[in-house]
Coordinates of C-alpha atoms in Angstrom, one line a residue:
D1 CA 0.1 -0.1 0.0
V2 CA 1.3 3.4 -0.9
R3 CA 0.3 6.5 1.1
L4 CA 1.1 10.0 0.9
A5 CA 2.4 11.8 3.8
S6 CA 0.8 14.9 4.9
K7 CA 2.6 18.4 5.0
R8 CA 3.4 17.6 8.6
G9 CA 4.9 14.1 8.0
G10 CA 1.8 12.0 8.9
I11 CA -0.4 9.5 7.3
T12 CA -3.9 8.0 8.4
W13 CA -4.7 4.4 8.9
R14 CA -8.5 3.7 9.1
N15 CA -9.0 7.4 9.6
K16 CA -6.5 7.6 12.5
P17 CA -3.5 10.0 12.5
V18 CA -0.1 8.2 12.7
F19 CA 2.9 10.6 12.8
I20 CA 6.1 9.5 10.9
S21 CA 8.6 12.2 10.8
H22 CA 8.6 15.8 9.5
A23 CA 11.4 14.6 7.0
V24 CA 8.9 12.9 4.8
A25 CA 6.5 15.3 4.6
K26 CA 4.5 15.1 1.1
Q27 CA 6.5 12.1 -0.1
R28 CA 5.1 8.8 -0.8
L29 CA 5.6 6.0 1.8
G30 CA 5.0 2.3 1.1
L31 CA 3.4 0.1 4.0
E32 CA 4.0 -3.5 4.0
L33 CA 1.6 -5.5 6.3
L34 CA 3.2 -8.0 8.3
G35 CA 0.1 -9.5 9.8
D36 CA 0.9 -9.3 13.5
G37 CA -0.7 -5.8 14.1
H38 CA 2.4 -4.0 12.4
A39 CA 3.3 -2.6 9.1
R40 CA 6.8 -1.8 7.8
V41 CA 7.2 1.8 6.6
W42 CA 9.3 2.2 3.5
F43 CA 10.7 5.3 1.8
G44 CA 12.1 4.0 -1.4
A45 CA 14.2 1.1 -0.9
V46 CA 14.9 2.1 2.7
V47 CA 12.8 0.9 5.9
L48 CA 12.0 3.7 8.0
G49 CA 10.5 1.7 10.8
K50 CA 7.3 0.0 11.7
I51 CA 4.0 1.2 12.9
D52 CA 2.1 -0.6 15.7
F53 CA -1.8 -0.8 15.3
N54 CA -2.2 -2.8 18.7
G55 CA -2.0 0.2 20.8
T56 CA -3.9 3.4 21.6
P57 CA -2.9 5.7 19.9
I58 CA -1.4 3.9 17.1
R59 CA 2.6 4.4 17.3
F60 CA 5.5 4.6 14.7
E61 CA 8.4 3.0 15.8
A62 CA 11.8 4.0 13.8
E63 CA 14.1 1.8 12.8
K64 CA 17.3 1.9 14.9
W65 CA 20.1 2.8 12.5
L66 CA 23.6 1.3 13.0
D67 CA 26.3 1.4 10.3
T68 CA 24.1 0.4 7.2
A69 CA 20.5 1.3 6.3
V70 CA 18.2 -1.6 6.0
T71 CA 17.4 -1.7 2.1
H72 CA 14.8 -3.9 0.2
P73 CA 16.5 -7.3 -0.9
E74 CA 15.7 -6.2 -4.7
E75 CA 17.4 -3.0 -4.0
Q76 CA 20.8 -4.5 -2.9
G77 CA 23.5 -4.4 -5.0
E78 CA 27.5 -4.9 -5.2
V79 CA 29.2 -2.2 -2.9
L80 CA 31.9 -0.4 -5.0
P81 CA 34.9 1.2 -3.2
M82 CA 34.8 4.9 -3.2
S83 CA 37.7 6.6 -5.3

């Protein structure tokens, strides 16, 4: 499912607001339903985090960033050295 984030960086799920981030304002976000009351949120090939539909209010849990971004398996390619 693809959703367009509002000018404030939020989306709606079943008419309930879910704040994602100001950084994604007016951008298209992908939602991947996981079947356990969660959805993974994608920005292009990058996972931003998960939405937890089980609580009230509905919450967005940002991905914990380490050294590398979590990307979609089809988008992962060979990493080339920088020159």
